mmCIF file of C-alpha atoms and ligand atoms in Angstrom:
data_model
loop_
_atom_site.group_PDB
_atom_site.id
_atom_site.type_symbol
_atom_site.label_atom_id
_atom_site.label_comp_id
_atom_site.label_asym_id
_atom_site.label_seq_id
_atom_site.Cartn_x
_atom_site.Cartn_y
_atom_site.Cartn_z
ATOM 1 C CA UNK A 1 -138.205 9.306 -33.034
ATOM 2 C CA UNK A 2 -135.588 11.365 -34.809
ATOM 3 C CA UNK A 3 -134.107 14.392 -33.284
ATOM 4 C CA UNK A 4 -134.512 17.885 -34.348
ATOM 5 C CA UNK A 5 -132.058 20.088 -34.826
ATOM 6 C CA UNK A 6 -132.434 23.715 -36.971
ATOM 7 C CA UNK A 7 -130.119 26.745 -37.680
ATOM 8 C CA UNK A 8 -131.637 30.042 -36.782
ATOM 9 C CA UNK A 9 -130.484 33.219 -37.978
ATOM 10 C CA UNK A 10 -131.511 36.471 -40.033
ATOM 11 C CA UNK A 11 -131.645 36.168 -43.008
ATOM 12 C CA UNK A 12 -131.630 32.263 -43.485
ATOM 13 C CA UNK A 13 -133.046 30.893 -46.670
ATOM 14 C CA UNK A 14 -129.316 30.798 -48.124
ATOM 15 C CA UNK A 15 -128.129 28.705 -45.345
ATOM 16 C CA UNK A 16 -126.290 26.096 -46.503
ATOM 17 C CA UNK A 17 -126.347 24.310 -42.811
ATOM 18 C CA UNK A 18 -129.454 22.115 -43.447
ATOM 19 C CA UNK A 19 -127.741 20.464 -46.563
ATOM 20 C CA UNK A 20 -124.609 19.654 -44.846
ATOM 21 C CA UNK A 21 -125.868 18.396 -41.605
ATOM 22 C CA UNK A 22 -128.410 16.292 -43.615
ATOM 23 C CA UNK A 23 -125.820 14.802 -45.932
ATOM 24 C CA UNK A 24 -123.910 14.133 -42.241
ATOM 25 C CA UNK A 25 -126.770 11.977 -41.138
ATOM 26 C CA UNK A 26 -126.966 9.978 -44.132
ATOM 27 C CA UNK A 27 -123.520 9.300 -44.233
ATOM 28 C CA UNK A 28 -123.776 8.222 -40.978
ATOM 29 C CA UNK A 29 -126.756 6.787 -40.088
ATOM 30 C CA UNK A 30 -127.726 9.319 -37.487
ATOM 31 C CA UNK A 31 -131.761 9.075 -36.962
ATOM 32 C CA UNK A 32 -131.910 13.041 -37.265
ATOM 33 C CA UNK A 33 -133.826 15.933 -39.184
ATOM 34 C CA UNK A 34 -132.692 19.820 -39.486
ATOM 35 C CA UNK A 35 -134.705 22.429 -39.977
ATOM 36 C CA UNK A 36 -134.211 26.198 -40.726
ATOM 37 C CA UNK A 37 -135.609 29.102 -38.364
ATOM 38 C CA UNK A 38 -135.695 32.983 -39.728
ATOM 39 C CA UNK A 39 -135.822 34.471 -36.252
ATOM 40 C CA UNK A 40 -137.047 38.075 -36.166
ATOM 41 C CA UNK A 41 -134.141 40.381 -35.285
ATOM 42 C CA UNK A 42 -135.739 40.466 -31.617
ATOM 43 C CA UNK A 43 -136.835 37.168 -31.034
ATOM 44 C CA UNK A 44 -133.930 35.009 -31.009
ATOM 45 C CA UNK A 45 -134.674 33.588 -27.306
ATOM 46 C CA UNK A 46 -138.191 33.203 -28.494
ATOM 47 C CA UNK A 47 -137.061 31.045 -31.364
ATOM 48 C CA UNK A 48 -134.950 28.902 -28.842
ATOM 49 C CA UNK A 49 -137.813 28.196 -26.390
ATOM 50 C CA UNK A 50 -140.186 26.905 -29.141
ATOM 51 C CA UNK A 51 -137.344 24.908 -30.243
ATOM 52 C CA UNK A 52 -136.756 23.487 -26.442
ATOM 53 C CA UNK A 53 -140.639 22.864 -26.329
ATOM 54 C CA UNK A 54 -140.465 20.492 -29.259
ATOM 55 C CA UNK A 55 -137.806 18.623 -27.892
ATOM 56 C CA UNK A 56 -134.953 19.603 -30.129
ATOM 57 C CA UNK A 57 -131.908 18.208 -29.065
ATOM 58 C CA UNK A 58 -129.292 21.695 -30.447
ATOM 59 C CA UNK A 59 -129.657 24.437 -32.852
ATOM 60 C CA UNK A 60 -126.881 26.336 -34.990
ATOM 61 C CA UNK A 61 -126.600 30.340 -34.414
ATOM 62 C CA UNK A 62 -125.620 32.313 -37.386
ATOM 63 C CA UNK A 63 -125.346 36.259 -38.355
ATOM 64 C CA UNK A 64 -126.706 38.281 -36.712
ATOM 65 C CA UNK A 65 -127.048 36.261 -33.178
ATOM 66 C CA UNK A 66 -124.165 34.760 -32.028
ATOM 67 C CA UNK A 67 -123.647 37.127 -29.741
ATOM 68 C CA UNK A 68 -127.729 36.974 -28.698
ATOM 69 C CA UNK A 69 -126.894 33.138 -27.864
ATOM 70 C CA UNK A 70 -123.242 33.354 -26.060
ATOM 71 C CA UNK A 71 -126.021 35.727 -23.451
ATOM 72 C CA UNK A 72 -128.401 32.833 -24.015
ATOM 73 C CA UNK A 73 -126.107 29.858 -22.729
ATOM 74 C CA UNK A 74 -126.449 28.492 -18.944
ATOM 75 C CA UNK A 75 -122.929 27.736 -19.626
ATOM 76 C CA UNK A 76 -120.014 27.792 -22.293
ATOM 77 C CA UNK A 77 -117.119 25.674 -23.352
ATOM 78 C CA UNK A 78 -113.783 27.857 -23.053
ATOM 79 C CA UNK A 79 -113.325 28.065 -26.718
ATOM 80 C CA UNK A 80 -116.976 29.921 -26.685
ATOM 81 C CA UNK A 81 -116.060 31.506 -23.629
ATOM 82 C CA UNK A 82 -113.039 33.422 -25.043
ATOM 83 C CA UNK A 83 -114.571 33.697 -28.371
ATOM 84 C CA UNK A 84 -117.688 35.959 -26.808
ATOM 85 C CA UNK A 85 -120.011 34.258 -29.325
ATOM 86 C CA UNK A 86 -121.491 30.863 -30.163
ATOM 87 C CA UNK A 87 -122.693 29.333 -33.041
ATOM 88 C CA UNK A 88 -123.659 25.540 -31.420
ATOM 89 C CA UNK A 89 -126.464 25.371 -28.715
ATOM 90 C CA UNK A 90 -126.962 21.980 -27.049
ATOM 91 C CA UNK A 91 -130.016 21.354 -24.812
ATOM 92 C CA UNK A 92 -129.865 19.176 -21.691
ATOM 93 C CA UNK A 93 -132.236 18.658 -18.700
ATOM 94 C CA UNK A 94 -129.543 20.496 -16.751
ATOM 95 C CA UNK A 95 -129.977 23.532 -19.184
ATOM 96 C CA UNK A 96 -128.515 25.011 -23.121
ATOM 97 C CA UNK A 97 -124.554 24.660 -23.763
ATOM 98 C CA UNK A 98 -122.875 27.006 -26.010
ATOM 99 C CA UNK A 99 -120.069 26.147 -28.222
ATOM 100 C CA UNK A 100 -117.998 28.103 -30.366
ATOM 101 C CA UNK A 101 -116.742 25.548 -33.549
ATOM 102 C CA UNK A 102 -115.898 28.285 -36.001
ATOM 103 C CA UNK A 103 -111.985 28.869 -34.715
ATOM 104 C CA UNK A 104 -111.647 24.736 -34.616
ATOM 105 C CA UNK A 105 -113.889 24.620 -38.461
ATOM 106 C CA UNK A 106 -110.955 27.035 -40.096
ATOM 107 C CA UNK A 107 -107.863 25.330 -38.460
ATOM 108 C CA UNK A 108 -108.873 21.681 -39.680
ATOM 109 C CA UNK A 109 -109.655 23.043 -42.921
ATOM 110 C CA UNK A 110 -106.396 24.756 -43.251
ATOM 111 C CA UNK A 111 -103.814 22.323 -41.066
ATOM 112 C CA UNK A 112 -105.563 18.677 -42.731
ATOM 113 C CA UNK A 113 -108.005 19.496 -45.877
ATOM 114 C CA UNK A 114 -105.456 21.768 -47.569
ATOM 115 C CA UNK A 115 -102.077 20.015 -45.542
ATOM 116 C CA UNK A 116 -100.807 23.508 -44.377
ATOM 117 C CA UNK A 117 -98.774 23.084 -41.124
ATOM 118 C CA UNK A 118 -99.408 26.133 -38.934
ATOM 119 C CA UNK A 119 -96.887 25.595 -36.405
ATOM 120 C CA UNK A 120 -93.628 28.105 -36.649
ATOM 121 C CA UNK A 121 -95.726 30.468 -39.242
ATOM 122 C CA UNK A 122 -96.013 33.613 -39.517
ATOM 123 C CA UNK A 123 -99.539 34.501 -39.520
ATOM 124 C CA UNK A 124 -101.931 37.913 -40.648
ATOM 125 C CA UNK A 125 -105.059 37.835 -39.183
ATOM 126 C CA UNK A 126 -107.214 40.563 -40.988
ATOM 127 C CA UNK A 127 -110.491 41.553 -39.303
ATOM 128 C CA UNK A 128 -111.414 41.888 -35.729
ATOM 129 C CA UNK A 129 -115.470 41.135 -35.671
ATOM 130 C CA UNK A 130 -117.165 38.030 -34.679
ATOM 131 C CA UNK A 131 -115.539 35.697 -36.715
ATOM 132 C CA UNK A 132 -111.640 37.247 -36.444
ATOM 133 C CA UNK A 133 -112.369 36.566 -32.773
ATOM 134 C CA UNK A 134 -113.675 33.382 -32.912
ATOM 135 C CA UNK A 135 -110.439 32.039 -35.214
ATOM 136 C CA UNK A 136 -107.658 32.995 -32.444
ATOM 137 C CA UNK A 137 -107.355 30.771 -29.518
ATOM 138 C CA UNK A 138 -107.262 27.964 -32.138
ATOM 139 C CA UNK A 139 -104.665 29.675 -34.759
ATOM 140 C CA UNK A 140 -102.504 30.183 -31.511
ATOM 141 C CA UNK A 141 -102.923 26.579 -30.141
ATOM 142 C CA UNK A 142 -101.256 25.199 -33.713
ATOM 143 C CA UNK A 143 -98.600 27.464 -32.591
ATOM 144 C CA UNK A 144 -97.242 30.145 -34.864
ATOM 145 C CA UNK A 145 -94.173 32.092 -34.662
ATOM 146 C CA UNK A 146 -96.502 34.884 -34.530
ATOM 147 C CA UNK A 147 -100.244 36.223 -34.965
ATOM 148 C CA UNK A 148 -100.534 39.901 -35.866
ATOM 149 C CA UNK A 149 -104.607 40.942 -35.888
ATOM 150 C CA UNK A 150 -105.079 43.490 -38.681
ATOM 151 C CA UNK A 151 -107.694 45.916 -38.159
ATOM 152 C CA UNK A 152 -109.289 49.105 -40.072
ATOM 153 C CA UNK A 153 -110.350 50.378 -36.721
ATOM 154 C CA UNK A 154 -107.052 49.653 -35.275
ATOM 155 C CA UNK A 155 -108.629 50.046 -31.384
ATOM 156 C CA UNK A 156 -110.694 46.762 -31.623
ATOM 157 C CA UNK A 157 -107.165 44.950 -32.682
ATOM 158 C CA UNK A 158 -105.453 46.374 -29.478
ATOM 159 C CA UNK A 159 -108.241 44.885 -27.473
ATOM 160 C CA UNK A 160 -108.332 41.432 -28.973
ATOM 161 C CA UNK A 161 -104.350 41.632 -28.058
ATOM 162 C CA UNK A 162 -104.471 42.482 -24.951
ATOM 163 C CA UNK A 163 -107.053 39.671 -24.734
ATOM 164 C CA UNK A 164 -105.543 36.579 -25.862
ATOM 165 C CA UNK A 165 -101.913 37.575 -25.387
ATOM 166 C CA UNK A 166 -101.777 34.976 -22.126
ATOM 167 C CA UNK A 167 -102.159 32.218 -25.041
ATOM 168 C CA UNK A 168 -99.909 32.687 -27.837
ATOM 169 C CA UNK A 169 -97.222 36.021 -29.339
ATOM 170 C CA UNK A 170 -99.837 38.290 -30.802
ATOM 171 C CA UNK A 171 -99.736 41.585 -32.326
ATOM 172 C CA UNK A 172 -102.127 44.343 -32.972
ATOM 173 C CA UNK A 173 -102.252 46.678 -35.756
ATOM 174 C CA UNK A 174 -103.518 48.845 -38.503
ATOM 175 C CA UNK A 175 -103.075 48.538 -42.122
ATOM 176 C CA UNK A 176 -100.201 50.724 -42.681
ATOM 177 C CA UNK A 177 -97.992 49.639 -40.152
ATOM 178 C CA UNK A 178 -97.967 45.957 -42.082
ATOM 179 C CA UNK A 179 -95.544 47.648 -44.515
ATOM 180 C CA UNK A 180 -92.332 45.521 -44.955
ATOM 181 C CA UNK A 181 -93.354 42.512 -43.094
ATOM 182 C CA UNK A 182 -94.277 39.530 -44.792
ATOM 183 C CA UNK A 183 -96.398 36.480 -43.659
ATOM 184 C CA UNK A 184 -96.940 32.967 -44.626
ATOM 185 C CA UNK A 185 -100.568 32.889 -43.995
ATOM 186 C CA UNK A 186 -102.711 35.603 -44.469
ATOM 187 C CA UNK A 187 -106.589 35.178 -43.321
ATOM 188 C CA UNK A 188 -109.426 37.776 -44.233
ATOM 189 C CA UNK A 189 -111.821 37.454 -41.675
ATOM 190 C CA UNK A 190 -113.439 41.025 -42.578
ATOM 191 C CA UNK A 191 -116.745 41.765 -44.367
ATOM 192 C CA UNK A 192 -114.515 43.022 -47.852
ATOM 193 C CA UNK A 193 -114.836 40.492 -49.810
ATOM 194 C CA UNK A 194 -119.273 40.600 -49.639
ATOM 195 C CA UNK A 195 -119.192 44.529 -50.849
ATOM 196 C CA UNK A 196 -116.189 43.365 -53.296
ATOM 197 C CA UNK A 197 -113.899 45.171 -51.278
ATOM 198 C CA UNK A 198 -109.716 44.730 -50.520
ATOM 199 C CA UNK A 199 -108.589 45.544 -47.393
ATOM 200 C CA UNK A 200 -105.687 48.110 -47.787
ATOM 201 C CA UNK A 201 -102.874 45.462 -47.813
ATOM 202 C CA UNK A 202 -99.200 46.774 -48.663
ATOM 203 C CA UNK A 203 -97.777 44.933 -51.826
ATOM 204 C CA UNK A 204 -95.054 42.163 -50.690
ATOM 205 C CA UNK A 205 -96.534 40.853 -47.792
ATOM 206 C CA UNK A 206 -97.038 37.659 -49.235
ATOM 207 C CA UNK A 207 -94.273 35.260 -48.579
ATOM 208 C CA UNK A 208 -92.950 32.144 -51.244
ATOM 209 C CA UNK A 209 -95.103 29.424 -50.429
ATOM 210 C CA UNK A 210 -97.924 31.114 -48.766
ATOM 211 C CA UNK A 211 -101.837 30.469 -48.249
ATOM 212 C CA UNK A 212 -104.323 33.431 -48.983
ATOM 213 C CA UNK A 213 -107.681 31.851 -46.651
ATOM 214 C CA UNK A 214 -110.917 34.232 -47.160
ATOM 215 C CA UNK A 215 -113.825 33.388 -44.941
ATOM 216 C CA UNK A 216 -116.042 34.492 -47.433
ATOM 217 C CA UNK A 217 -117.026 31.547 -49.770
ATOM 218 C CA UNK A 218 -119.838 31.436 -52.910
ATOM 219 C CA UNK A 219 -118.552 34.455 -54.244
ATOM 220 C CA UNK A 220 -115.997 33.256 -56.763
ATOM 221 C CA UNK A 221 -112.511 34.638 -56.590
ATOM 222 C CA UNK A 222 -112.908 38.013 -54.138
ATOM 223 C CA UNK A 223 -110.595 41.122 -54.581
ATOM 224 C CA UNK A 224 -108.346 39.801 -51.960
ATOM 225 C CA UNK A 225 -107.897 36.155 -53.332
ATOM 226 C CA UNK A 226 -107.471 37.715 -56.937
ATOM 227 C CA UNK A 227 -104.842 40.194 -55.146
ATOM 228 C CA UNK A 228 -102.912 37.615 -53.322
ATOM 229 C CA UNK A 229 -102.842 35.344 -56.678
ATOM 230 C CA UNK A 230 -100.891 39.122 -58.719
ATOM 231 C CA UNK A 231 -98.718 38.826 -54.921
ATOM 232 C CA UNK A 232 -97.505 35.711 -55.638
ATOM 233 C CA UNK A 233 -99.316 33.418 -52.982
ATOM 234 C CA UNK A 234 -98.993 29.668 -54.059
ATOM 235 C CA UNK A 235 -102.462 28.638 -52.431
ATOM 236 C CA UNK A 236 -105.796 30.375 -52.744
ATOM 237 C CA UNK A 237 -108.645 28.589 -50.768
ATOM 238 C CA UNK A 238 -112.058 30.225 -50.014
ATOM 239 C CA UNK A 239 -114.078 29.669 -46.665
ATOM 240 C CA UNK A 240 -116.179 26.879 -47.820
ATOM 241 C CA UNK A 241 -114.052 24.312 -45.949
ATOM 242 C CA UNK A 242 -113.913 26.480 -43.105
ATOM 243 C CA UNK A 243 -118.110 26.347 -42.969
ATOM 244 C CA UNK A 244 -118.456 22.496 -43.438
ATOM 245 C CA UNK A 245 -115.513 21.752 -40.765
ATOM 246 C CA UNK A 246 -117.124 23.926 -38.358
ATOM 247 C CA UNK A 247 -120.411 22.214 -39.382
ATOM 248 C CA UNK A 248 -118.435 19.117 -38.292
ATOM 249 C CA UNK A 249 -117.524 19.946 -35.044
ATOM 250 C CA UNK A 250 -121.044 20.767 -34.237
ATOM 251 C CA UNK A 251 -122.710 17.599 -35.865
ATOM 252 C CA UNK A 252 -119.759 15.783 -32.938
ATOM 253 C CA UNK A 253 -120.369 18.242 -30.096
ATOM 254 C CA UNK A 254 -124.256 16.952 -30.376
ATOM 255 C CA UNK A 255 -123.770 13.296 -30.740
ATOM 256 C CA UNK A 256 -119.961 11.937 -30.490
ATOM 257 C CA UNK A 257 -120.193 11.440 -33.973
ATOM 258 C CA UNK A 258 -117.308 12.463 -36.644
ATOM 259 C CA UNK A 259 -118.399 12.798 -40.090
ATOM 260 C CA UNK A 260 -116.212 12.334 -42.932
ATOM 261 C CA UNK A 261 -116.472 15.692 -44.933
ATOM 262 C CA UNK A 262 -114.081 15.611 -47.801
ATOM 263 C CA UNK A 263 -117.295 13.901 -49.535
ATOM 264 C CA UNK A 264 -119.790 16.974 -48.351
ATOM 265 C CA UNK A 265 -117.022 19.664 -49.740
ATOM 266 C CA UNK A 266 -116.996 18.050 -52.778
ATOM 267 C CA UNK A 267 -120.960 17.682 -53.062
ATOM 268 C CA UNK A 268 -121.422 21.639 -52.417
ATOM 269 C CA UNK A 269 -118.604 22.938 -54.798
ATOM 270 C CA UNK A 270 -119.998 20.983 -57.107
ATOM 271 C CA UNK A 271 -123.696 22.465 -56.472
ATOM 272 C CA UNK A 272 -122.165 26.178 -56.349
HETATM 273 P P1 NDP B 1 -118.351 41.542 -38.487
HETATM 274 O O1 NDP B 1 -119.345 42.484 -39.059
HETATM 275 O O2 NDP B 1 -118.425 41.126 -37.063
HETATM 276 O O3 NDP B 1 -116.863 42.175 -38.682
HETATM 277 C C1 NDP B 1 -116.502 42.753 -39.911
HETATM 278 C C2 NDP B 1 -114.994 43.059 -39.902
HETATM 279 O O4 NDP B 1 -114.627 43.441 -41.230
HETATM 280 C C3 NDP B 1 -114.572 44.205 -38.978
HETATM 281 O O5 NDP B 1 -113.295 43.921 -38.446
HETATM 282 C C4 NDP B 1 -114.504 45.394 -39.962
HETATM 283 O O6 NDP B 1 -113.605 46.399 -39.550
HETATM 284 C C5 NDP B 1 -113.967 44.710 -41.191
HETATM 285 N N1 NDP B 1 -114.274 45.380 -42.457
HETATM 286 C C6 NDP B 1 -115.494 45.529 -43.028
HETATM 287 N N2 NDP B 1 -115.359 46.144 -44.232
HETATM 288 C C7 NDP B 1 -114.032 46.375 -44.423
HETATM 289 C C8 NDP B 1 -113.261 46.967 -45.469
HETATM 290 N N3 NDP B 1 -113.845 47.455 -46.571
HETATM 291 N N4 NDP B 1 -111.919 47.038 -45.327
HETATM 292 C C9 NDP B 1 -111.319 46.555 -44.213
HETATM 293 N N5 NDP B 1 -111.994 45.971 -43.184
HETATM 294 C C10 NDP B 1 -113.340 45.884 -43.286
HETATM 295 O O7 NDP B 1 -118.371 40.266 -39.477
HETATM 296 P P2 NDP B 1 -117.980 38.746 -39.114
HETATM 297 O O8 NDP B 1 -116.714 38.796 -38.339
HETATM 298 O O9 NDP B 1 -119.146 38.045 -38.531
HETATM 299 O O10 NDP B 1 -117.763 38.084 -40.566
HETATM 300 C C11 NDP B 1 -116.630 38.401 -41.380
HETATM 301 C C12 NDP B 1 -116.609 37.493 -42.613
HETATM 302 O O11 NDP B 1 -116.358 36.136 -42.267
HETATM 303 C C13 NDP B 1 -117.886 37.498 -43.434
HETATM 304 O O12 NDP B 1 -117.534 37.592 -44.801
HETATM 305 C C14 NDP B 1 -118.506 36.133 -43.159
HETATM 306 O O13 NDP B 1 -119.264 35.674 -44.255
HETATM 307 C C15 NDP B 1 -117.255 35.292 -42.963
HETATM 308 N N6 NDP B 1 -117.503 34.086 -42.129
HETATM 309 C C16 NDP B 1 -117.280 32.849 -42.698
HETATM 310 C C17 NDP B 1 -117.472 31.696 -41.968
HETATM 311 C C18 NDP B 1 -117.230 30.362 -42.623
HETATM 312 O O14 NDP B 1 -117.634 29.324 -42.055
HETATM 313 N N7 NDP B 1 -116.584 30.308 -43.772
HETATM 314 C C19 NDP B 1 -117.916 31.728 -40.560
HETATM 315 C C20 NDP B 1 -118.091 33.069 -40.036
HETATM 316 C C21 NDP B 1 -117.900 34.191 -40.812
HETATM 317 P P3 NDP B 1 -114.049 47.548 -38.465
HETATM 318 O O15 NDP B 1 -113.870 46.940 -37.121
HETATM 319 O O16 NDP B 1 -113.092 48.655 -38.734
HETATM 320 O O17 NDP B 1 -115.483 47.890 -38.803
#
């Protein structure tokens, strides 16, 4: 019998997670189907159970739960654990596993789908929610010179430093204080870009040769992609690599299986 899997969040019907986990099976023969669930904003662990009773074998977590299902977890892999949110549930007799493959999803789109080397660059981090937080342990694994976390409320950068400082040279700070510095990769992990928004970036910041990465993706060019482009970045690339590598890394966490996804990227730019 195939197994179930489903993405639950709130809202859902734009999910794109049931088209690239289905394409994933078909490319690679995995007996599987995946469903979407529209939780209501308090039933997330409800959602779960009648998933568990049906024999699902994992679920994806998106907006606004992640947190809801890092509580959720009997226990977490360390990348989940430092992250404080998961977006991959396993179930097992023993109990629900939670994973955390966003951070992993944006490194392997940046280091192999667009061939930028991470290690001894200079790195802005913009953003300091659920998905900045998610990014760091693996941006500081690839080992930059340095990661400095951007962050309109400036506090909830501080803490993020203070947090993963025992695994890489991080920084912390607001807007303002980025004037002079310049970085070779610059990441907007804020909100911004889905109220067509810039963060208030100081002109120059962008070095030769550098990679503007924003999260957001199916929005066309954003403010800040359009902003690093008049900056001078050389390489613009949206998060839509980032959400099919992640997608990835969950489709292997649940059955030891590595899709190929250059195919899948292509198949949903071309559908956007
Ligand atoms: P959160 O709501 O948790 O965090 C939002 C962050 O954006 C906060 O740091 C907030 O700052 C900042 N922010 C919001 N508006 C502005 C603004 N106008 N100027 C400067 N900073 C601003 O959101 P998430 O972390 O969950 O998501 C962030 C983005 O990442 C979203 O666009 C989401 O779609 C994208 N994403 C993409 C993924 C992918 O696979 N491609 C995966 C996960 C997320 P403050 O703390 O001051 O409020």
């Amino acid at each position: 019998m195939s197994q179930r899997y489903a993405v639950i969040g709130n809202p859902i019907k734009h999910s794109k997670s049931p088209l690239i986990h289905t394409l994933f099976a078909q490319e690679t023969a995995q007996d599987m189907v995946y469903d979407r669930i529209e939780a209501a904003l308090d039933g997330f662990a409800a959602s779960v159970q009648q998933l568990q009773a049906i024999g699902a074998a994992g679920a994806n977590v998106t907006v606004p739960f992640k947190e809801q299902a890092f509580a959720l977890a009997d226990w977490l892999t360390e990348r989940a654990r430092l992250a404080g949110a998961v977006n991959t549930l396993k179930f097992t007799e023993m109990g629900v596993e939670g994973d955390n493959t966003d951070g992993v999803g944006l490194v392997t789109d940046i280091s192999q789908n667009l061939g930028f080397e991470l290690a001894h660059k200079r790195i802005l981090l913009m953003g300091a929610g659920g998905a900045a937080r998610g990014v760091i342990l693996p941006l500081l694994a690839a080992q930059p010179s340095f990661l400095v976390i951007a962050n309109r409320s400036p506090q909830r950068a501080h803490e993020l430093k203070q947090q993963f400082q025992p695994y890489g040279i991080v920084e912390a700070s607001d807007y303002a204080q980025l004037s002079g510095m310049q970085f070779d990769l610059i990441i907007n992990a804020t909100s911004a870009s889905l109220a067509d928004q810039l963060p208030p970036l100081p002109l120059g910041i962008f070095s030769p040769k550098s990679l503007a990465y924003d999260m957001m993706y199916g929005k066309g060019e954003t403010p800040f992609l359009s902003f690093a482009r008049s900056q001078g970045a050389t390489h613009c690339a949206d998060g839509l690599g980032m959400l099919v590598e992640q997608a990835a890394a969950a489709f292997y966490f649940w059955r030891q299986v590595r899709p190929d996804t250059a195919p899948v990227i292509t198949a949903l730019r071309a559908a956007a």
